[in-house]
Tab-separated table of C-alpha atoms and ligand atoms in Angstrom:
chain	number	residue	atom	x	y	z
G	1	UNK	CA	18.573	-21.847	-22.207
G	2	UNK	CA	16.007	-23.268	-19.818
G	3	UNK	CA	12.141	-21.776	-20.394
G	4	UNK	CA	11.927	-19.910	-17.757
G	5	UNK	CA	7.792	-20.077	-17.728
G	6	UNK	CA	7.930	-23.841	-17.386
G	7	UNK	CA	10.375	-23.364	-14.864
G	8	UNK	CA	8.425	-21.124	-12.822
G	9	UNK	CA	4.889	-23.438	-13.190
G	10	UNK	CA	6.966	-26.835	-12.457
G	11	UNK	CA	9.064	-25.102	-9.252
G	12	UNK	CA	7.332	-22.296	-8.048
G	13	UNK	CA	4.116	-22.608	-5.909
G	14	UNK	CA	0.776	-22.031	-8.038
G	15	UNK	CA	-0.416	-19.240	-5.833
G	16	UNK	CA	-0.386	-16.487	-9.129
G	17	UNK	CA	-1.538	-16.063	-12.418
G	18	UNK	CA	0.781	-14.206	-13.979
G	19	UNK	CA	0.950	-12.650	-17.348
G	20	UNK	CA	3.067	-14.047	-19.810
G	21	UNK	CA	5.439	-11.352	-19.927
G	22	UNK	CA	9.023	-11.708	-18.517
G	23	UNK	CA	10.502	-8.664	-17.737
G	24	UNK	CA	14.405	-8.368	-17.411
G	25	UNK	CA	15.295	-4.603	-17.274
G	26	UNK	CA	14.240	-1.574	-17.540
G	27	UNK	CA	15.058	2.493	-17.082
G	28	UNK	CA	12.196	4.424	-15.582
G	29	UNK	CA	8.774	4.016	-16.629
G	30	UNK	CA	10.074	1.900	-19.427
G	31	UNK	CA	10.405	-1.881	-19.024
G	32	UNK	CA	12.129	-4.663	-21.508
G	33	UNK	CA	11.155	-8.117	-22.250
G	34	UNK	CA	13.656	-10.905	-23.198
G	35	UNK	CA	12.759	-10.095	-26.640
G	36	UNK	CA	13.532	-6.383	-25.946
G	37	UNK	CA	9.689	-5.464	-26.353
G	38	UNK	CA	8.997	-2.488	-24.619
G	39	UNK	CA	6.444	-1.506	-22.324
G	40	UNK	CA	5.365	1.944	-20.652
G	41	UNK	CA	5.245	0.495	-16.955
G	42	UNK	CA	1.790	1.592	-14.906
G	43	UNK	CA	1.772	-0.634	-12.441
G	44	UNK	CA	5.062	0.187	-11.260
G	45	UNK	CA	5.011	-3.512	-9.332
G	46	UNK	CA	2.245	-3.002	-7.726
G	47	UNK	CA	2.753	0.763	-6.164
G	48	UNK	CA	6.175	-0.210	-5.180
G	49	UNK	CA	8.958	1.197	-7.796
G	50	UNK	CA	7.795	4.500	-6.931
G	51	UNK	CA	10.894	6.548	-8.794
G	52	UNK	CA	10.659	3.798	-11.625
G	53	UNK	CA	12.949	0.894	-12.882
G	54	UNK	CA	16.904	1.410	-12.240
G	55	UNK	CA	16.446	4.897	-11.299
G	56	UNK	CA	20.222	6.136	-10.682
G	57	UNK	CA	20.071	8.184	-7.664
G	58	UNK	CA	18.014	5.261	-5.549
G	59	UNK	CA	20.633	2.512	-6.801
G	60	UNK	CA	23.514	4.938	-5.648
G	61	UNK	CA	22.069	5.178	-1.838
G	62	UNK	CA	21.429	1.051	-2.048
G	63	UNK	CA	24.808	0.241	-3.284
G	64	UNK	CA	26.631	2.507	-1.178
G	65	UNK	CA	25.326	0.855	1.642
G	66	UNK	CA	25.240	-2.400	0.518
G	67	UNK	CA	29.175	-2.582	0.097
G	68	UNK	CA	29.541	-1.247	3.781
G	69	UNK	CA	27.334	-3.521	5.513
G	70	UNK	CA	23.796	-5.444	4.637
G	71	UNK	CA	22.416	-6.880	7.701
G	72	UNK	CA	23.017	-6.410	11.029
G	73	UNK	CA	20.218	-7.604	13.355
G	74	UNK	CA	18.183	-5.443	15.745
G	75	UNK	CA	20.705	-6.664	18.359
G	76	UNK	CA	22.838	-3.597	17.161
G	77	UNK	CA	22.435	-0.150	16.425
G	78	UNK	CA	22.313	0.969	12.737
G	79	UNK	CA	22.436	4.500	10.937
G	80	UNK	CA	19.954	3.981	8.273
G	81	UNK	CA	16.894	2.916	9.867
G	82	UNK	CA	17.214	5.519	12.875
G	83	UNK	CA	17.764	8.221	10.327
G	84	UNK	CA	14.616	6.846	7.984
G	85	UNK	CA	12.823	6.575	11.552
G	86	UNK	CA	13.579	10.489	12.546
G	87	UNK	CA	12.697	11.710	8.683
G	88	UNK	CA	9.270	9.057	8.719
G	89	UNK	CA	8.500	10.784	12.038
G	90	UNK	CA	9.404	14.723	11.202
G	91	UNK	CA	7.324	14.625	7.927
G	92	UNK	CA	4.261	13.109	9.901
G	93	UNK	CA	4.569	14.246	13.822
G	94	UNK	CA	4.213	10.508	15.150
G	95	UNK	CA	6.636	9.790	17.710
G	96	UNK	CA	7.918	6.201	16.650
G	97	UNK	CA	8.440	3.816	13.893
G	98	UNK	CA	8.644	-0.265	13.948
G	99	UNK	CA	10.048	-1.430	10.977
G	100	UNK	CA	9.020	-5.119	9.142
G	101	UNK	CA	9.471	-6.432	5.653
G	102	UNK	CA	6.049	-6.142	4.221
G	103	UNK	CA	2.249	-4.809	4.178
G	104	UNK	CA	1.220	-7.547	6.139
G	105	UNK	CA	3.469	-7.309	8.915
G	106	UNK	CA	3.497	-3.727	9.150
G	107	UNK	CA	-0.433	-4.337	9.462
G	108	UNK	CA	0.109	-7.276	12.156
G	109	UNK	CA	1.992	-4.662	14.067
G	110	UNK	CA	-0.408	-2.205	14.847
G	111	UNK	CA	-2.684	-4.612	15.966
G	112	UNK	CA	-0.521	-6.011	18.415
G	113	UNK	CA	0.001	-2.740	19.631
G	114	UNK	CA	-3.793	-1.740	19.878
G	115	UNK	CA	-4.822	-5.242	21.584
G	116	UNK	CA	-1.558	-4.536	23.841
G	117	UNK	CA	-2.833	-0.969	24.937
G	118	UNK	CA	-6.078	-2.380	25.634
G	119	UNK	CA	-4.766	-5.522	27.713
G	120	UNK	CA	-2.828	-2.848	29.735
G	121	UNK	CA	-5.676	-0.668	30.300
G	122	UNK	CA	-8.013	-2.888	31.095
G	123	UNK	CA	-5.941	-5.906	32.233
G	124	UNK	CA	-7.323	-8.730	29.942
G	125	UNK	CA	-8.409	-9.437	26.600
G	126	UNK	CA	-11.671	-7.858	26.580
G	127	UNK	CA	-11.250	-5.181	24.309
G	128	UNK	CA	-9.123	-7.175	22.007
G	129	UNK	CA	-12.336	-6.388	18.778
G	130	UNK	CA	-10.948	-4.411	15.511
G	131	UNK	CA	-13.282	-2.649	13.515
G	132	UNK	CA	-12.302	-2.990	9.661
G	133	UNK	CA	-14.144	-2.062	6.686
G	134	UNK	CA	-16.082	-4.217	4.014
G	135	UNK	CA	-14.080	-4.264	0.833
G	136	UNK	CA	-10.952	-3.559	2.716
G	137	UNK	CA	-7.560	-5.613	2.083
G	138	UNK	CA	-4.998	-5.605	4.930
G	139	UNK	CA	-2.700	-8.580	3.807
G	140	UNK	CA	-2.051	-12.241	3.865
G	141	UNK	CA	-1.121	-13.825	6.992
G	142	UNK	CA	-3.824	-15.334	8.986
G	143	UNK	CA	-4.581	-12.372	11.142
G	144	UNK	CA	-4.113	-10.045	8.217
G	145	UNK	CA	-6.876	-12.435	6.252
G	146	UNK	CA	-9.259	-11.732	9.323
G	147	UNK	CA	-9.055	-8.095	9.092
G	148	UNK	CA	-9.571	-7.863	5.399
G	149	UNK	CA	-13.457	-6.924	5.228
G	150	UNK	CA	-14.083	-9.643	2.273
G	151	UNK	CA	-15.792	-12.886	2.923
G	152	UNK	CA	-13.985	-14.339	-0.102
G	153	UNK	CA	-10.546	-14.116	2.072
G	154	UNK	CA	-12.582	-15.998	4.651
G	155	UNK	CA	-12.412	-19.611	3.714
G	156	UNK	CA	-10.167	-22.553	4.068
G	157	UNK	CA	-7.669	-21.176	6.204
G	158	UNK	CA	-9.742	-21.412	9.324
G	159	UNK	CA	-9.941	-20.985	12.261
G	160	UNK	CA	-9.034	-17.187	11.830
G	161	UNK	CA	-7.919	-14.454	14.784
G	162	UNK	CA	-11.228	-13.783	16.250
G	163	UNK	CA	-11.648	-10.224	16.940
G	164	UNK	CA	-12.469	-8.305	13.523
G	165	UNK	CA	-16.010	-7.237	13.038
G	166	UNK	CA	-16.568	-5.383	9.216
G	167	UNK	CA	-18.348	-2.024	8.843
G	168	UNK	CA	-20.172	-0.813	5.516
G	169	UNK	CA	-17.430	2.249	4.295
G	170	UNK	CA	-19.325	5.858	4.091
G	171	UNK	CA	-21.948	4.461	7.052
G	172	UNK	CA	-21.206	6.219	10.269
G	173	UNK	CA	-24.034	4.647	12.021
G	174	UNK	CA	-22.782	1.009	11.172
G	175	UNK	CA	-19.624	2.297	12.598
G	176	UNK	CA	-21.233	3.487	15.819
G	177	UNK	CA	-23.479	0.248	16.272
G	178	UNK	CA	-20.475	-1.819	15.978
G	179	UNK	CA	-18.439	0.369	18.551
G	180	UNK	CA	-21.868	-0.007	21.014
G	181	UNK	CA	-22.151	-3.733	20.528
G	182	UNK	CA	-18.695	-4.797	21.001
G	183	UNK	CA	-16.149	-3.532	22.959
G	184	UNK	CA	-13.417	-1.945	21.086
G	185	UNK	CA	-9.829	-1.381	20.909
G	186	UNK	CA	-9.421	0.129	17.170
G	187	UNK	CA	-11.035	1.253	13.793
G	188	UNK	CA	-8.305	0.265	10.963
G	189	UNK	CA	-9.296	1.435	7.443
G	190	UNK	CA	-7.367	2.444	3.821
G	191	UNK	CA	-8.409	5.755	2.922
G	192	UNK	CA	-8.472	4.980	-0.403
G	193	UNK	CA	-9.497	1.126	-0.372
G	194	UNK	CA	-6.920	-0.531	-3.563
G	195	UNK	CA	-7.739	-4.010	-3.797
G	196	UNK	CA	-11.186	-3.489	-3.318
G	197	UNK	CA	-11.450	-1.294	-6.402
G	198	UNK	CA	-9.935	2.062	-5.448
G	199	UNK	CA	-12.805	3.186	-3.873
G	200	UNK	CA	-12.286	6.412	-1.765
G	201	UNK	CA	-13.351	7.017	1.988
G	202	UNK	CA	-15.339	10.003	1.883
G	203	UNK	CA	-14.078	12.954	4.741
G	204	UNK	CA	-17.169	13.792	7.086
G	205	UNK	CA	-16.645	9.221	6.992
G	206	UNK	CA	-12.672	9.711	7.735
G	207	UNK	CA	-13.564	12.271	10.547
G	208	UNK	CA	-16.347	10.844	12.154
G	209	UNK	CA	-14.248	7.335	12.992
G	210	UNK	CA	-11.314	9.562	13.837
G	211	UNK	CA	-14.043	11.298	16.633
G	212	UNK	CA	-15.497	7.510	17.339
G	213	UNK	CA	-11.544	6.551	18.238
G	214	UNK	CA	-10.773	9.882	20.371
G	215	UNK	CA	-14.218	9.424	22.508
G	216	UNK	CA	-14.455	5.910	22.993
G	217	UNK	CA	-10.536	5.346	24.192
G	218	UNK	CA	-9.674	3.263	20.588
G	219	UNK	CA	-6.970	3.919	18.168
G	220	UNK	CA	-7.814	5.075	14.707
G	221	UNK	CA	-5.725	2.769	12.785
G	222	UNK	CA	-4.965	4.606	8.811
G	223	UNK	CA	-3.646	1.330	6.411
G	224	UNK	CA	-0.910	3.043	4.135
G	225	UNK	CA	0.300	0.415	2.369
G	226	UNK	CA	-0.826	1.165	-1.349
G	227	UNK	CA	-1.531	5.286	-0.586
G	228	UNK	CA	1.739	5.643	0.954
G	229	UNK	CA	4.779	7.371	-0.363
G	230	UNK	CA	3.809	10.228	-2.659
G	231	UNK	CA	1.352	8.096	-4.275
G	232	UNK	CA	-2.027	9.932	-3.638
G	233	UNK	CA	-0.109	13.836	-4.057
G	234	UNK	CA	0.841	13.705	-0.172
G	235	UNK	CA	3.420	11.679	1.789
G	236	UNK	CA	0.438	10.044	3.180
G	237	UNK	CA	-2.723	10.177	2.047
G	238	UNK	CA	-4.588	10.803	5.734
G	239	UNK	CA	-3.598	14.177	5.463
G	240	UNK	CA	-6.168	15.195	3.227
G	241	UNK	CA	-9.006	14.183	5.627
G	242	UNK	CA	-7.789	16.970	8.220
G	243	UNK	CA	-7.388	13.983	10.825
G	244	UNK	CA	-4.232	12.691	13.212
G	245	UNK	CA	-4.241	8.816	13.029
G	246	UNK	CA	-2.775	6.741	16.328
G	247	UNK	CA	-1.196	4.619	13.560
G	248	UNK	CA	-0.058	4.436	10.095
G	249	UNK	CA	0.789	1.381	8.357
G	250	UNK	CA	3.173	1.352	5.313
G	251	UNK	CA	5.189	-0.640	3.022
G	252	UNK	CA	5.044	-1.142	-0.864
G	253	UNK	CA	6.832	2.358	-2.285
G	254	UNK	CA	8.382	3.073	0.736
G	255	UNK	CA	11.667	1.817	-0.082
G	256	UNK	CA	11.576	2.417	-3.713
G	257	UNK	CA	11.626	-1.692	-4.621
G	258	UNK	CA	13.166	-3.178	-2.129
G	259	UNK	CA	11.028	-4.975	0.853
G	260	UNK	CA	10.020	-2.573	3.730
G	261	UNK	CA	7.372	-2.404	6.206
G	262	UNK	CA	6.683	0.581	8.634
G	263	UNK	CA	4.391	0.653	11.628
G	264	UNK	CA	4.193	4.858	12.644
G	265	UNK	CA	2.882	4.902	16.174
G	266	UNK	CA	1.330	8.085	17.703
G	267	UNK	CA	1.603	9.565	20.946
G	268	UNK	CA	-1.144	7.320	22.023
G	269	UNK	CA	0.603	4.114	21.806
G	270	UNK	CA	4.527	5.191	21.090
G	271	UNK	CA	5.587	2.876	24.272
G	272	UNK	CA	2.846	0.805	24.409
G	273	UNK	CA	5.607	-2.407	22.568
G	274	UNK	CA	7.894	-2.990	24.746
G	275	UNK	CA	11.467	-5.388	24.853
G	276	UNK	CA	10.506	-8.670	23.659
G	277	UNK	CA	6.850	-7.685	23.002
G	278	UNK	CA	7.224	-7.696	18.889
G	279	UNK	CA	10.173	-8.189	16.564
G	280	UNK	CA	11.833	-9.105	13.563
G	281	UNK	CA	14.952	-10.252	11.907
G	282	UNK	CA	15.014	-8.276	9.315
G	283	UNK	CA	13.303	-5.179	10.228
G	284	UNK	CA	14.952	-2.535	9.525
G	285	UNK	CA	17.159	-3.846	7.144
G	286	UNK	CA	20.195	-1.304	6.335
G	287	UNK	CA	19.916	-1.643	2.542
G	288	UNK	CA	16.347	-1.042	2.763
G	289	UNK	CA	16.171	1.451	4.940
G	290	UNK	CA	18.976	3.283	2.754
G	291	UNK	CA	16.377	3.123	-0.169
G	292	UNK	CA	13.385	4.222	1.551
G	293	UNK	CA	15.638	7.095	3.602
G	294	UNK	CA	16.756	8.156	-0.607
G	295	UNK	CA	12.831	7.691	-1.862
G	296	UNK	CA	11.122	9.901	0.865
G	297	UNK	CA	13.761	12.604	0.891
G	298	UNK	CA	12.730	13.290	-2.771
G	299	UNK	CA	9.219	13.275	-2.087
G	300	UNK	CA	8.568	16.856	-1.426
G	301	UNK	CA	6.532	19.891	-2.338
G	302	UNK	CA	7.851	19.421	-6.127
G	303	UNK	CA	7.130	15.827	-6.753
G	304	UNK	CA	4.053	15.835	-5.000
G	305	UNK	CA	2.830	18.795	-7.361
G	306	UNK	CA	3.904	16.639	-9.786
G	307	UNK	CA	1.998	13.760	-8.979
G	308	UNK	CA	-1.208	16.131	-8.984
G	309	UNK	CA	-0.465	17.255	-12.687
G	310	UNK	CA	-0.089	13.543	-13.319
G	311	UNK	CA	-3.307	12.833	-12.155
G	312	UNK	CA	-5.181	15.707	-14.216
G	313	UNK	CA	-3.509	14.981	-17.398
G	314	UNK	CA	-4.981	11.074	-16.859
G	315	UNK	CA	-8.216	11.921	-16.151
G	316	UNK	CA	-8.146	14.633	-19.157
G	317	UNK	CA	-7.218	12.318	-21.669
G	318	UNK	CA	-9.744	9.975	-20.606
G	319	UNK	CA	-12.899	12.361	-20.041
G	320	UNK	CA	-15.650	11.089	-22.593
G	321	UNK	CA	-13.823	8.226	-23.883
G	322	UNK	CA	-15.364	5.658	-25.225
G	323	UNK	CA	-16.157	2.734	-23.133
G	324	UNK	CA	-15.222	4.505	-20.203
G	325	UNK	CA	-17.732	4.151	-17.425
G	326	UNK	CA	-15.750	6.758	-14.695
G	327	UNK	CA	-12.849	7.775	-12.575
G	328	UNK	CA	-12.263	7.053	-9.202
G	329	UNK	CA	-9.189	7.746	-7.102
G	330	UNK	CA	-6.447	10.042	-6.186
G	331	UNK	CA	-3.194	11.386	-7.422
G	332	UNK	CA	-1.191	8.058	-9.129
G	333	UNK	CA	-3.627	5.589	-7.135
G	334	UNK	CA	-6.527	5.907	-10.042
G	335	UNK	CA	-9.355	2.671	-10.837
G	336	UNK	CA	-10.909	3.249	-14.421
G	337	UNK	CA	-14.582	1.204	-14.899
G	338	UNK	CA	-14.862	0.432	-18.569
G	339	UNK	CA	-17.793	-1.113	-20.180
G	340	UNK	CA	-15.338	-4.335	-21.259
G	341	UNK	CA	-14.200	-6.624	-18.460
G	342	UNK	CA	-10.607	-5.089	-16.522
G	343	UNK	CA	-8.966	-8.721	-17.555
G	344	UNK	CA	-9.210	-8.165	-20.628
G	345	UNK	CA	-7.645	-4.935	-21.302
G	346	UNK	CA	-4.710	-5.618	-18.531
G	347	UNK	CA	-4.079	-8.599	-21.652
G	348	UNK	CA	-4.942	-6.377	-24.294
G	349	UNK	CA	-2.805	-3.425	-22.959
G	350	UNK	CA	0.186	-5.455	-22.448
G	351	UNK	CA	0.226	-6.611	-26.248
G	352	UNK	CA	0.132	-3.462	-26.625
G	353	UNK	CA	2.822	-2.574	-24.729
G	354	UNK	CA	1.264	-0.251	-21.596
G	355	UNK	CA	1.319	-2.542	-18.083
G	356	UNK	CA	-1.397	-1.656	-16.082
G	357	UNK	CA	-3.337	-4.008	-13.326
G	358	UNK	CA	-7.012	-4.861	-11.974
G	359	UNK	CA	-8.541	-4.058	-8.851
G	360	UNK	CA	-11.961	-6.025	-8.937
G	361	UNK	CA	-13.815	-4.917	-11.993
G	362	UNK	CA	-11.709	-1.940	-12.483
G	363	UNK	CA	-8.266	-1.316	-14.320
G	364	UNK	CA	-5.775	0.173	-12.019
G	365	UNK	CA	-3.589	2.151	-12.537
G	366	UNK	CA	0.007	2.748	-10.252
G	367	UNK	CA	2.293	4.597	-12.296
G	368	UNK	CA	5.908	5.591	-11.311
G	369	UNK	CA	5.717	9.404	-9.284
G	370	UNK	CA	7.887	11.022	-11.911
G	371	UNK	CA	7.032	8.888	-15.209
G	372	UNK	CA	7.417	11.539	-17.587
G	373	UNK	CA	4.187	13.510	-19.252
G	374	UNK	CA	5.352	12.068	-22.979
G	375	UNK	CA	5.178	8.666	-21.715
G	376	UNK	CA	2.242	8.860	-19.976
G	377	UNK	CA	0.308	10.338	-22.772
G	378	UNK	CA	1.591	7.841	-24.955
G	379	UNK	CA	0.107	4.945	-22.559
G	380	UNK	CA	-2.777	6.572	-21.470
G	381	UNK	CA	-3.645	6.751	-25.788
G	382	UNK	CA	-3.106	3.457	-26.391
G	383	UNK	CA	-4.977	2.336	-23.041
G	384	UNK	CA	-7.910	3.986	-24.733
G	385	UNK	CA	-7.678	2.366	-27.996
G	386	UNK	CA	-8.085	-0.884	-25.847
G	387	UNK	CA	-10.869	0.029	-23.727
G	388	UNK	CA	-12.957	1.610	-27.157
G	389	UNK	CA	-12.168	-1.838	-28.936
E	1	PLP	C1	-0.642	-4.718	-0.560
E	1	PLP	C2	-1.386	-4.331	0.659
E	1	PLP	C3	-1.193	-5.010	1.887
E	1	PLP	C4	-0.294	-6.223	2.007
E	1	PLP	O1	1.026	-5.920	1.754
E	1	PLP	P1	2.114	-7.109	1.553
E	1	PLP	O2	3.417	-6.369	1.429
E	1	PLP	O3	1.732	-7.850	0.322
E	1	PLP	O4	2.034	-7.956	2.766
E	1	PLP	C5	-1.866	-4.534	2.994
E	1	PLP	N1	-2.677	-3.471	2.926
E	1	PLP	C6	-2.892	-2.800	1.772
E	1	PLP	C7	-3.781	-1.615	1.765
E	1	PLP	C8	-2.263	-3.213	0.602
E	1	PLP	O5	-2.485	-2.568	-0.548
């Protein structure tokens, strides 16, 4: 049999260091390597397996619809992504949904659509500037790169999408001398910020850039990607700032593993894409959309309750440990600072059998929504044996 790690560093472009752990199945919070090592998954593939590894119920809704049909174009009209579009907007009260494959593009959407509302409005390109936040991450792509609020992502790709100019999170009066120096189409921001080390937006912030958007004619742009789908104890996590977003961005959980972007549009800017104005081939893909229509149904009251126990029981077991510097975070979306460096114990941890990830000097952690208690308990106890060594 062919070494699959050699494999992957002669064939597959360098752009990851991975962990030299191959996983090949799994049930659940529990995942196998190809020497049938077990781990207690709580990274869930980066917030994305949201009901866990194989989980029965989500691979009956794929497979149904994968033996029917599995692609169809946006040239025709298909079941599952209306019906995902009607449930996405019901549970939230926005009034439309474009669907993508990914973070990124979900992200590239509702920027279109902001710079397009302006253009119409005020018939060119001068309100075309985006105000994003300083340790924000809003994807890949070129554009994407430009709104993440890290000077780190701005190198060697260049030139980037002009238009992006970064606020300091928690500083309303930044916010308000960007809006009066430039003009403005949008504020786009994560509630909780994940790649930039789960740091959490504080409310009277939240509210005061929804108030910015409402009186200055912008759209209040909420980047869902990572807090998304059950992961923070509510569908999405804007809810808990009392505010109405123009636009929510999603993809990662949303359809349970498989690759989905949504762009949720508000009554501000439902019509503002019209024919031919944004697309994509496989937007909206049935199989997907069959996964993520199965995932959000079974987010309700009970699993979000859940999620909330989940969350106490973590920080519980790791009150007053030892090398544990604090908490941050919300629901399954939580960043631990540790006296030792996060690389180190995302190594340690998965000798140990508990997968967890990084975000900057933090250990993350992304569990599945319904990993059992037992399991948890059993990771979060070893996770603190490797962050007291
Ligand atoms: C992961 C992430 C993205 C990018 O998503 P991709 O699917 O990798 O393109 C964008 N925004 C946030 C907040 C993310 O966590």
């Amino acid at each position: 049999m062919e070494n699959i790690q050699n494999l992957t560093d002669k064939y597959i472009a360098k752009t990851y260091n991975r962990s030299p752990v191959q996983l090949i199945r799994g049930a659940g919070s529990l995942a196998y390597d190809t020497e049938g090592k077990r781990y207690i998954d709580l990274g869930s593939g980066i917030a994305v397996n949201q009901f866990g590894i194989a989980d029965p119920d989500w691979i009956q809704a794929v497979t149904v619809q994968l033996s029917c049909l599995q692609h169809t174009s946006n040239l025709y009209y298909s079941e599952p992504a209306a019906r995902l579009a009607k449930i996405l907007c019901q549970r939230t009260g926005m009034e439309r949904v474009f669907f993508s494959n990914s973070g990124a593009e979900a992200n590239e959407c509702a920027i279109k659509t902001a710079r397009r509302r302006a253009f119409l409005t005020y018939g060119d390109e001068s309100h075309s500037t985006i105000i994003t936040l300083r340790d924000s991450f809003h994807g890949r792509t070129v554009t994407t790169l430009s709104a993440t609020g890290q000077d780190s992502f701005h190198t060697e790709f260049g030139p980037f999408t002009p238009g992006f100019v970064y606020a300091q999170p928690g500083d309303v009066a930044d916010l308000h001398r960007l809006a009066d120096s430039t003009d403005c189409c949008a504020v786009m921001l994560e509630t909780i910020q994940g790649e930039g080390g789960v740091n959490v937006l504080d409310e009277a912030y939240v509210q005061a850039a929804w108030e910015l958007c409402r009186q200055r004619d912008m759209l209040l742009i909420v980047d869902e990607v990572q807090t998304g789908n059950g992961r923070t104890g509510s569908l999405y996590s804007y809810t808990h700032y009392g505010i109405t977003p123009d636009i929510v961005t999603t993809a990662k959980g949303l359809a349970g593993g498989l690759p989905m972007g949504a762009t949720l549009l508000g009554s501000r800017c439902a019509d503002v894409l019209t024919p031919g104005s944004h697309g994509s081939t496989f937007g909206g893909n049935p199989v997907a959309a069959a996964g993520a229509v199965n995932i959000i149904n079974r987010i309700d009251e009970g699993l979000l309750a859940g999620v909330l126990q989940r969350e106490t029981l973590i920080r519980d077991l790791l009150a007053g440990a030892k090398g544990v510097i604090d908490v941050t975070g919300r629901g399954l979306m939580l960043g631990i600072r540790c006296e030792k460096p996060a690389g180190e114990i995302v190594a340690q941890a998965a000798r140990a059998g508990v997968l967890v990830l990084t975000a900057k000097d933090k250990v993350r952690l992304l569990p599945a929504l319904n990993i059992p208690e037992h399991l948890l308990q059993e990771a979060i106890e070893i996770l603190k044996r490797v962050i007291a060594e």
